[in-house]
PDB file of C-alpha atoms in Angstrom:
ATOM      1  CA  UNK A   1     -17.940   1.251  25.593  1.00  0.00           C
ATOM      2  CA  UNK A   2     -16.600   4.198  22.516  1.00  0.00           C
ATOM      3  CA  UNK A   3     -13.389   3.570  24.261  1.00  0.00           C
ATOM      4  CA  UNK A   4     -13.299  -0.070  23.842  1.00  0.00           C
ATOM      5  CA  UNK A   5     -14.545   0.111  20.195  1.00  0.00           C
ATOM      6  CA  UNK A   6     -12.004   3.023  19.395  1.00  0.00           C
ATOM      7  CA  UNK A   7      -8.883   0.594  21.193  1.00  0.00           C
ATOM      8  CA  UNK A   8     -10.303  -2.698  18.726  1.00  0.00           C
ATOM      9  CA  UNK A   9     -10.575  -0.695  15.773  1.00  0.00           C
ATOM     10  CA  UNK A  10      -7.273   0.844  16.451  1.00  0.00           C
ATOM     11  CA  UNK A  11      -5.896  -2.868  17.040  1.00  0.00           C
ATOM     12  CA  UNK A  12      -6.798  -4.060  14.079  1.00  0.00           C
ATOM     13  CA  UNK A  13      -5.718  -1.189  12.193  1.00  0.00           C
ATOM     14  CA  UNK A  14      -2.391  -2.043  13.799  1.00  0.00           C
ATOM     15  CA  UNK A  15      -2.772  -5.519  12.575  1.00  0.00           C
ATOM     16  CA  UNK A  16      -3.575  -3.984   8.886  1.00  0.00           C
ATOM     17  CA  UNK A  17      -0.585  -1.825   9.060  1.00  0.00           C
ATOM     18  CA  UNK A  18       1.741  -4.358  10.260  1.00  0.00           C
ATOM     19  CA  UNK A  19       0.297  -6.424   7.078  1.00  0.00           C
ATOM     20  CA  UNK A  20       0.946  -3.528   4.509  1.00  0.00           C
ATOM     21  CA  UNK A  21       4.410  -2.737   6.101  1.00  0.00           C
ATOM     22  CA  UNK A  22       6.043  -6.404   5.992  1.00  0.00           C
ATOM     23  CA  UNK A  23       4.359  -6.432   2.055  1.00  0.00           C
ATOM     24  CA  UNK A  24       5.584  -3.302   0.899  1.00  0.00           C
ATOM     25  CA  UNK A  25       9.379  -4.532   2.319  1.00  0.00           C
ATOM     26  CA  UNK A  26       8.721  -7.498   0.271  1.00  0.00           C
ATOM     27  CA  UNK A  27       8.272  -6.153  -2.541  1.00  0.00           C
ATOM     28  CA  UNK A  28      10.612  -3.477  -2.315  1.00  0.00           C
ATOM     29  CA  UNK A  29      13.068  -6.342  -1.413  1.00  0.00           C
ATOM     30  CA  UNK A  30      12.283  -8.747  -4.395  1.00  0.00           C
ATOM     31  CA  UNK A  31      12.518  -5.995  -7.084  1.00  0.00           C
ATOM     32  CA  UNK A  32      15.760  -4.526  -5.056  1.00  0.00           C
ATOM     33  CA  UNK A  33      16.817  -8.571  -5.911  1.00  0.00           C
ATOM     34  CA  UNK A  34      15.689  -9.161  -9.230  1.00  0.00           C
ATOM     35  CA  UNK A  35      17.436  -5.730 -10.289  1.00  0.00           C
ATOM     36  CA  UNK A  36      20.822  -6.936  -8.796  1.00  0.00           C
ATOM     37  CA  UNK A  37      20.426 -10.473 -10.635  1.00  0.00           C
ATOM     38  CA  UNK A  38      19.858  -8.590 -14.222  1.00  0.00           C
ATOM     39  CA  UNK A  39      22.645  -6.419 -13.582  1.00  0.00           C
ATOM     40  CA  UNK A  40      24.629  -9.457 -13.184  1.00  0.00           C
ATOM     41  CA  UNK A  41      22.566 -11.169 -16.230  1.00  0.00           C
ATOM     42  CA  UNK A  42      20.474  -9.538 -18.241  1.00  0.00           C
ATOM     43  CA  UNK A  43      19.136 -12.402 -19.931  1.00  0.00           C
ATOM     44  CA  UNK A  44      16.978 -13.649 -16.983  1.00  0.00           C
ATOM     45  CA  UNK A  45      14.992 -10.746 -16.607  1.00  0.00           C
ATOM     46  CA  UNK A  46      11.588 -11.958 -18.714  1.00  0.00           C
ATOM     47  CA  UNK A  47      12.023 -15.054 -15.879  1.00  0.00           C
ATOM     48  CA  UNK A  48      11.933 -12.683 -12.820  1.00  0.00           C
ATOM     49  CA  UNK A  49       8.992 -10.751 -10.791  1.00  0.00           C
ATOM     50  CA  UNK A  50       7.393  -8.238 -12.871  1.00  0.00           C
ATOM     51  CA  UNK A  51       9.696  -9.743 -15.178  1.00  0.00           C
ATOM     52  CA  UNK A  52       6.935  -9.048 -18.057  1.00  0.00           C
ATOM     53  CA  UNK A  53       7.372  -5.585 -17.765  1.00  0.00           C
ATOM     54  CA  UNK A  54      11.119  -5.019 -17.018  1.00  0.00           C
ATOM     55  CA  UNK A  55      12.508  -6.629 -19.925  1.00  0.00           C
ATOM     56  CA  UNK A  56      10.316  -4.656 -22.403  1.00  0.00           C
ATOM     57  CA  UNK A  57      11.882  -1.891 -20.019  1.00  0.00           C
ATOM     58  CA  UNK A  58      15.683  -3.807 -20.521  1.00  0.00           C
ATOM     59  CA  UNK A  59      15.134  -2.896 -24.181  1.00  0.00           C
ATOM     60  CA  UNK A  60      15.045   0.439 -24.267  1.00  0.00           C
ATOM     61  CA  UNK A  61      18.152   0.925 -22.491  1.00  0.00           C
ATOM     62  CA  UNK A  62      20.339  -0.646 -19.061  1.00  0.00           C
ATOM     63  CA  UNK A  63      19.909   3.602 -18.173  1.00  0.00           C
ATOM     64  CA  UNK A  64      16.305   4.197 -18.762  1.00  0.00           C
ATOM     65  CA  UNK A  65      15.981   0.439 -16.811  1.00  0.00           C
ATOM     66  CA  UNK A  66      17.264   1.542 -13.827  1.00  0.00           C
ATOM     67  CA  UNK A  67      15.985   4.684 -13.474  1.00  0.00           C
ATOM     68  CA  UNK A  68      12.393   2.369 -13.257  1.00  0.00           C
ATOM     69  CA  UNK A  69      13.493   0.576 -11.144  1.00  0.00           C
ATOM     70  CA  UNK A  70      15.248   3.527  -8.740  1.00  0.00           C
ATOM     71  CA  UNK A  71      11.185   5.294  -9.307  1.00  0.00           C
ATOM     72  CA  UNK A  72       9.414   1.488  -8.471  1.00  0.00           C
ATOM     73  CA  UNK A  73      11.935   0.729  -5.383  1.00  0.00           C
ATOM     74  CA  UNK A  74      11.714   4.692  -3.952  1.00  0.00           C
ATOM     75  CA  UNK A  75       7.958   4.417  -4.050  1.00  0.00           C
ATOM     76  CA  UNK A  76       7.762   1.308  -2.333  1.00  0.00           C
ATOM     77  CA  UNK A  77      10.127   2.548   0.347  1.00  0.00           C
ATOM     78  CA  UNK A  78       9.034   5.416   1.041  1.00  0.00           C
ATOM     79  CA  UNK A  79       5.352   3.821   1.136  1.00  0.00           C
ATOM     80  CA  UNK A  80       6.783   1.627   3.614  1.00  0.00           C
ATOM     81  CA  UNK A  81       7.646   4.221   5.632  1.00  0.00           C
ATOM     82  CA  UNK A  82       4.562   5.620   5.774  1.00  0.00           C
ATOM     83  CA  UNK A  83       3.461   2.613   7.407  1.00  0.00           C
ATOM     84  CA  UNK A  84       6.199   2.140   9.658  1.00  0.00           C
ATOM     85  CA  UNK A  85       5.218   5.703  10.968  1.00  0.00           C
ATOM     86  CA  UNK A  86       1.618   4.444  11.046  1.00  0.00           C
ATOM     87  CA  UNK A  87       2.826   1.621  13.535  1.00  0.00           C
ATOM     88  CA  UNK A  88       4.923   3.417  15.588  1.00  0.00           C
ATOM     89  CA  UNK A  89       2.224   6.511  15.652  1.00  0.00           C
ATOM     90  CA  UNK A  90      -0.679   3.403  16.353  1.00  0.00           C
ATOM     91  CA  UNK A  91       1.367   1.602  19.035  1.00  0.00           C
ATOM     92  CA  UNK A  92       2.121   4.411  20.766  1.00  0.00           C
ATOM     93  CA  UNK A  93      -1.178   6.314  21.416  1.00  0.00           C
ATOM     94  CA  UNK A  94      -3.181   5.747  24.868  1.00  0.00           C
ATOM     95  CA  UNK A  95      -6.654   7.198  24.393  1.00  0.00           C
ATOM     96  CA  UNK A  96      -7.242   8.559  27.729  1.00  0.00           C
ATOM     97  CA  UNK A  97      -4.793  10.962  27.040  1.00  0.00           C
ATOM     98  CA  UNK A  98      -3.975  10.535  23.398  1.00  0.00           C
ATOM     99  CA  UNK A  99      -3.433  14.332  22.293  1.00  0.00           C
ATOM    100  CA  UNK A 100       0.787  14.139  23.092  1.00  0.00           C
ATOM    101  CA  UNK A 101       3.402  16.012  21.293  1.00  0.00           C
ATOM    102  CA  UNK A 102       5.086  13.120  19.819  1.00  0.00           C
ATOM    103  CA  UNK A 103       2.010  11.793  17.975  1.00  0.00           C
ATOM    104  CA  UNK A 104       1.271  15.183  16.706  1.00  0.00           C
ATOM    105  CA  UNK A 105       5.049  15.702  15.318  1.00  0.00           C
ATOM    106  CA  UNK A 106       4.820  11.911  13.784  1.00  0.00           C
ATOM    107  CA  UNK A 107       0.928  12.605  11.742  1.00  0.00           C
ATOM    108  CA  UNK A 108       2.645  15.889  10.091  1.00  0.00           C
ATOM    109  CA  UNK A 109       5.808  13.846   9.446  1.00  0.00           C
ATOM    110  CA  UNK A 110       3.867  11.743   7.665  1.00  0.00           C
ATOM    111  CA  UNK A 111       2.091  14.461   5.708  1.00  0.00           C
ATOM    112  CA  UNK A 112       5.709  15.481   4.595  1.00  0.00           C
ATOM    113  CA  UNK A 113       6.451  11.562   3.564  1.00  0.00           C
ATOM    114  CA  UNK A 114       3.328  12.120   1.451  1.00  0.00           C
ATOM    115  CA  UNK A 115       4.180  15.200   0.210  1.00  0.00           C
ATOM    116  CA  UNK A 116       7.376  13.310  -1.241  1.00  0.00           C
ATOM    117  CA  UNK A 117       5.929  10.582  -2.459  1.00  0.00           C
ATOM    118  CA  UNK A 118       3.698  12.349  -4.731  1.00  0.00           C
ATOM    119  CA  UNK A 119       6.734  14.616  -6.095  1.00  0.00           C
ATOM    120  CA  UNK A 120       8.380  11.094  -6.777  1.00  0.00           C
ATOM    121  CA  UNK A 121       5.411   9.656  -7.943  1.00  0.00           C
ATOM    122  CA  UNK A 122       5.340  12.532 -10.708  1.00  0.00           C
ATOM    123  CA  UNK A 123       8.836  12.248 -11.545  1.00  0.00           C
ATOM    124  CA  UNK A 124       7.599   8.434 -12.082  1.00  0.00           C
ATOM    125  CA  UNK A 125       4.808   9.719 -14.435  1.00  0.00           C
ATOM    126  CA  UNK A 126       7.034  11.687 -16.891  1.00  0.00           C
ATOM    127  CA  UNK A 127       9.906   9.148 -16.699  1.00  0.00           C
ATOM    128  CA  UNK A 128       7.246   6.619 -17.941  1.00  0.00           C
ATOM    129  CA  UNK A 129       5.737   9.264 -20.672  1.00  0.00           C
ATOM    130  CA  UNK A 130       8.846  10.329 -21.846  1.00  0.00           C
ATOM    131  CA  UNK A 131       9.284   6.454 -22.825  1.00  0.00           C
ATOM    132  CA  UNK A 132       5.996   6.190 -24.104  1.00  0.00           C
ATOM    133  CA  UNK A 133       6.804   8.912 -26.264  1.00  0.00           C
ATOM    134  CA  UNK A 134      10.202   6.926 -27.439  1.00  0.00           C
ATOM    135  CA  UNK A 135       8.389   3.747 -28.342  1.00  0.00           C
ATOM    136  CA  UNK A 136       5.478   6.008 -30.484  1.00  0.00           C
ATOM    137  CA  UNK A 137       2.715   5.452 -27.681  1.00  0.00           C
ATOM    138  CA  UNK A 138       0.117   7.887 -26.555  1.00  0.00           C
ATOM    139  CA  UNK A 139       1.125   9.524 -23.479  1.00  0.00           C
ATOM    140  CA  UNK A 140      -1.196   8.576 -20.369  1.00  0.00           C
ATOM    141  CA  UNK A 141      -2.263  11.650 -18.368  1.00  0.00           C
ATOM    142  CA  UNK A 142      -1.815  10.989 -14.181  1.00  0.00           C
ATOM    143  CA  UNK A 143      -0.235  13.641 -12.378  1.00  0.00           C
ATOM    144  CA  UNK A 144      -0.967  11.145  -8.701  1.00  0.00           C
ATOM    145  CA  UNK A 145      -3.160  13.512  -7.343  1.00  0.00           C
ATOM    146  CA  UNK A 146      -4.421  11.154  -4.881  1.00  0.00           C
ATOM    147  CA  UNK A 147      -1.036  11.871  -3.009  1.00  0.00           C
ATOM    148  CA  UNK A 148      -0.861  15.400  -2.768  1.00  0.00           C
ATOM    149  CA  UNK A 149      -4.923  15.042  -1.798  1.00  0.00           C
ATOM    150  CA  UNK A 150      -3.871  12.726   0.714  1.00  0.00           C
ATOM    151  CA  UNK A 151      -0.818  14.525   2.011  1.00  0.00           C
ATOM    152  CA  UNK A 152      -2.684  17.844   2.419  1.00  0.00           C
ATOM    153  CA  UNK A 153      -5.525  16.223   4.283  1.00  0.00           C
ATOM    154  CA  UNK A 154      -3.123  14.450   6.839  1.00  0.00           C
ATOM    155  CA  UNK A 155      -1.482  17.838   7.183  1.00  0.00           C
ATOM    156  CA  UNK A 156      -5.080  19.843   8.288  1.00  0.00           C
ATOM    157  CA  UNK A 157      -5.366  16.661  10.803  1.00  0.00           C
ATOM    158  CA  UNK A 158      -1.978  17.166  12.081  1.00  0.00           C
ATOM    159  CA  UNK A 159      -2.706  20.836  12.528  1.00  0.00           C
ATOM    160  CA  UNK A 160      -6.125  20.313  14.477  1.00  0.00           C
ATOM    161  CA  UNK A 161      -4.198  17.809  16.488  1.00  0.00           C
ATOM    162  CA  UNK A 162      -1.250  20.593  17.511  1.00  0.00           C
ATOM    163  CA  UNK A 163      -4.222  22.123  19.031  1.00  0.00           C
ATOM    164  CA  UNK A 164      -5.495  19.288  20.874  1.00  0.00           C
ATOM    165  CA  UNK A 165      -2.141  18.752  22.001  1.00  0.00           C
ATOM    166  CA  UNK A 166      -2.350  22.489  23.266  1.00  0.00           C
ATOM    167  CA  UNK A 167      -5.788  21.706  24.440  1.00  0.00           C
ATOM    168  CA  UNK A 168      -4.364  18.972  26.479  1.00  0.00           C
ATOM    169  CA  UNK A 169      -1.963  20.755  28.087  1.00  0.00           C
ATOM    170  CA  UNK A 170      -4.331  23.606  29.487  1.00  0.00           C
ATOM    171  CA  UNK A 171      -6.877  20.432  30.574  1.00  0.00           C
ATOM    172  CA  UNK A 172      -4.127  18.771  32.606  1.00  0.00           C
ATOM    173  CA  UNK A 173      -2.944  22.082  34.372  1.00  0.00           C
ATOM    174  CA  UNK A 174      -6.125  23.102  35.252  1.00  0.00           C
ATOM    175  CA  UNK A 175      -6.919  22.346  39.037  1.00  0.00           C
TER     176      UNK A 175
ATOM    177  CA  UNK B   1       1.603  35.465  33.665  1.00  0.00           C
ATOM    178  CA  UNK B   2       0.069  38.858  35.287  1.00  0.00           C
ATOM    179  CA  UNK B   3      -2.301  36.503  37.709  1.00  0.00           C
ATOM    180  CA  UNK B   4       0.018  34.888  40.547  1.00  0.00           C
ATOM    181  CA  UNK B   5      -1.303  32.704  43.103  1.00  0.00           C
ATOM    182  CA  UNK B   6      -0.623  33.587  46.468  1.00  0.00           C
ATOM    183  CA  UNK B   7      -1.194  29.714  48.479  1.00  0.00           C
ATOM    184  CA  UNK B   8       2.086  29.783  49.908  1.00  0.00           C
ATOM    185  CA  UNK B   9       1.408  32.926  51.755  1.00  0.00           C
ATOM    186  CA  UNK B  10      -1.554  32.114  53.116  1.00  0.00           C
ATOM    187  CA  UNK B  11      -0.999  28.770  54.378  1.00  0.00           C
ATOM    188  CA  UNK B  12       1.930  30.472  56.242  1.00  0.00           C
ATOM    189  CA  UNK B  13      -0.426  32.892  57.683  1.00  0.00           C
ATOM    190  CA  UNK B  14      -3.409  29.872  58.331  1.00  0.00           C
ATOM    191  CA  UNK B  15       0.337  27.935  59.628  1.00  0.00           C
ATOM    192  CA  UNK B  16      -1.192  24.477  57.063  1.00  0.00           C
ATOM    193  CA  UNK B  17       0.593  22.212  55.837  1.00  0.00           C
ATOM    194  CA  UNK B  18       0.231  21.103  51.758  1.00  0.00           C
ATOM    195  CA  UNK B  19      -0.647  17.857  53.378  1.00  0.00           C
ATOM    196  CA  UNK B  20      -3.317  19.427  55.865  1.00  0.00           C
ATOM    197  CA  UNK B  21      -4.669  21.283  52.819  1.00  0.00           C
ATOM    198  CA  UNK B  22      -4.371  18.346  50.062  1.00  0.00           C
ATOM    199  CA  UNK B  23      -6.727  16.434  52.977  1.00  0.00           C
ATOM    200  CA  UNK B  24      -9.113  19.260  53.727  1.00  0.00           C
ATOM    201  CA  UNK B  25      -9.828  20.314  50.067  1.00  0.00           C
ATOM    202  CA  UNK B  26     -10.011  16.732  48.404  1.00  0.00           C
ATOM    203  CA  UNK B  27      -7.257  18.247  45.466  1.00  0.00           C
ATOM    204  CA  UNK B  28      -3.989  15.583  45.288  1.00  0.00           C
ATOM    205  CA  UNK B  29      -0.249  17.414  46.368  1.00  0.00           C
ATOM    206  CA  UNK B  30       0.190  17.044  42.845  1.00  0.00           C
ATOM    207  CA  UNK B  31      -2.424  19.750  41.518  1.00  0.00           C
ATOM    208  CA  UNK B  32      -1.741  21.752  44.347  1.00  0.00           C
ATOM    209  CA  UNK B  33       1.516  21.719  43.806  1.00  0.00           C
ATOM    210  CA  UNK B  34       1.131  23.095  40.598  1.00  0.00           C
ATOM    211  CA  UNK B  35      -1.246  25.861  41.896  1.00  0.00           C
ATOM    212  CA  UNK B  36       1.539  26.776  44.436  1.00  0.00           C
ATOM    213  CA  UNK B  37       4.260  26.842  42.229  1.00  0.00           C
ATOM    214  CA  UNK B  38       2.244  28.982  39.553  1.00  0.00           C
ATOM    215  CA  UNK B  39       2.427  26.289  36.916  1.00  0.00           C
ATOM    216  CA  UNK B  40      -1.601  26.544  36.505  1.00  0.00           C
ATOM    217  CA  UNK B  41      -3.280  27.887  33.796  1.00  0.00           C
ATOM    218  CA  UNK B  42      -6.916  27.856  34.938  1.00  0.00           C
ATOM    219  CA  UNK B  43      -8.388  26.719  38.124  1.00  0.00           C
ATOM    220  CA  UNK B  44     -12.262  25.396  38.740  1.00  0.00           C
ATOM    221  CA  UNK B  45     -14.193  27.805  40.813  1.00  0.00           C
ATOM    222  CA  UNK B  46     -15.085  24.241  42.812  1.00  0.00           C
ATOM    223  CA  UNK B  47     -11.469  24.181  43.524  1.00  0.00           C
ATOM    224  CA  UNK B  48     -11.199  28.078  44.555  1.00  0.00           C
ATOM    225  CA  UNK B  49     -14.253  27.785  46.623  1.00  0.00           C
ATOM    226  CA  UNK B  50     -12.939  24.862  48.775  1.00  0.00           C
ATOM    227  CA  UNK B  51      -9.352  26.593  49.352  1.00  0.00           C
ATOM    228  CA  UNK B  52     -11.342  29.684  50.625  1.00  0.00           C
ATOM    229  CA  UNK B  53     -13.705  27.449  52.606  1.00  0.00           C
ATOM    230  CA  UNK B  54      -9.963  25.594  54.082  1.00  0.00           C
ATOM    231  CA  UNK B  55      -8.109  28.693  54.116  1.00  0.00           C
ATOM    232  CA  UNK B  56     -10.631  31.032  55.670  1.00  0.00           C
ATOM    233  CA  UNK B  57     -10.360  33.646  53.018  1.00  0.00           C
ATOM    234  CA  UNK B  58     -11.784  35.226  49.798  1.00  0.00           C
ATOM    235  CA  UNK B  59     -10.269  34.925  46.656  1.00  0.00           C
ATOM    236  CA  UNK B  60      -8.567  38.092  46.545  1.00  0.00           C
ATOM    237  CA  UNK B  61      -6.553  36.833  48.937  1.00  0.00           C
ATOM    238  CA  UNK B  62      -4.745  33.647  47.169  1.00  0.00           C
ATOM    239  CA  UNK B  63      -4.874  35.774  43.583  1.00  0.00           C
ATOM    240  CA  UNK B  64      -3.448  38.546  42.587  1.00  0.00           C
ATOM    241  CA  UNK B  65      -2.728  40.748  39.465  1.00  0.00           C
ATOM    242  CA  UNK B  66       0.278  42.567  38.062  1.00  0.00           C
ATOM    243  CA  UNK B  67       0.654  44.161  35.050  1.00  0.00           C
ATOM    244  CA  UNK B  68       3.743  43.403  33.045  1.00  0.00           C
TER     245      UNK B  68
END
């Protein structure tokens, strides 16, 4: 019976997963696009996705443009990672023996994904205040603590699941 | 590991077979296999009682210690 709940809810996070992963590519793709089409021209950026934003970005500079976009399409990447690991990390488990040492190695991998994503997610932070700063606007304070938070509570799981794995091991080879 | 398990030379002394003993102490070659071949790291005193009961023998006799 906790098995079969565990295996639906694990399903469907699957299912969720799968959903975030394809979106994330999406978007990563369509801004990816739109950046390529306003290198090319310029002028249509107001008429693109997110276009609103990007060409009040266009006007401070092709330079300061890009390196929003580079921080926007990073982000989204590397959060689409994170989900491909998810999937990979979801499809492969079996919970009757579910402690392996390929699962472990993939939850701290992602811990280190999260890790990076919050460094990049700073760098984001004081791109966008140093160009608050350039158009006279008060500077927002967010430092994306919610990553680092994240990353270093993925990391104790990955660490208590090293020791299942360990646990595991001494379970099976007992006779 | 100090502990070593001493199966092999007491089946040759009892003359059984893994198969003979797999069928007398309900354990699969597998696990016994890895009891033979030292791979275990713990055994069940359910399991050690049956292979003495098989074996004709106390415990002493299939373990043995060795400093390193």
């Amino acid at each position: 019976m906790m098995k079969t709940t565990t295996e639906k809810i694990l399903n469907i996070m699957l299912v969720l997963t799968w959903i975030a992963f394809i979106g994330l590519m999406v978007e990563a793709g369509i801004i990816l696009v739109s950046y390529v089409i306003t290198c090319i021209k310029p002028e249509i950026t107001k008429n693109l996705y997110l276009g609103a934003e990007l060409s009040k970005l266009m006007q401070l500079g092709f330079w300061n443009y890009s390196i929003k976009v580079y921080f926007m399409f990073s982000l989204l990447g590397m959060k689409a990672f994170i989900a491909f690991l998810v999937i990979k990390t979801l499809s492969k488990v079996n919970l009757a023996n579910p402690f392996t040492a390929n699962v472990s190695q993939r939850i701290a991998l992602i811990g280190y994904v999260l890790l990076a994503t919050w460094f990049v997610s700073l760098l984001n932070h004081i791109h966008a205040n140093w160009l608050l700063k350039q158009m006279g606007q008060p500077e927002v304070d967010y430092a994306a603590v919610e990553f680092l938070f994240i990353a270093g509570l993925v990391f104790i799981i990955s660490q208590i699941f090293k020791r299942g794995v360990e646990l595991q091991a001494e379970n099976e080879l007992t006779v | 590991m100090p502990i070593t398990v001493n199966l092999d030379v007491m089946m040759a002394k009892r003359k059984m077979s893994l198969n003979e003993l797999s069928g007398k102490v309900d354990l699969t070659l597998a696990n016994l296999s890895i009891l033979k071949t030292g791979k275990a790291k713990a055994i069940r005193f359910s399991t050690l009682e049956a292979i003495c009961k098989a074996l004709d023998c106390q415990p002493g006799d299939l373990l043995e210690y060795t400093s390193e």
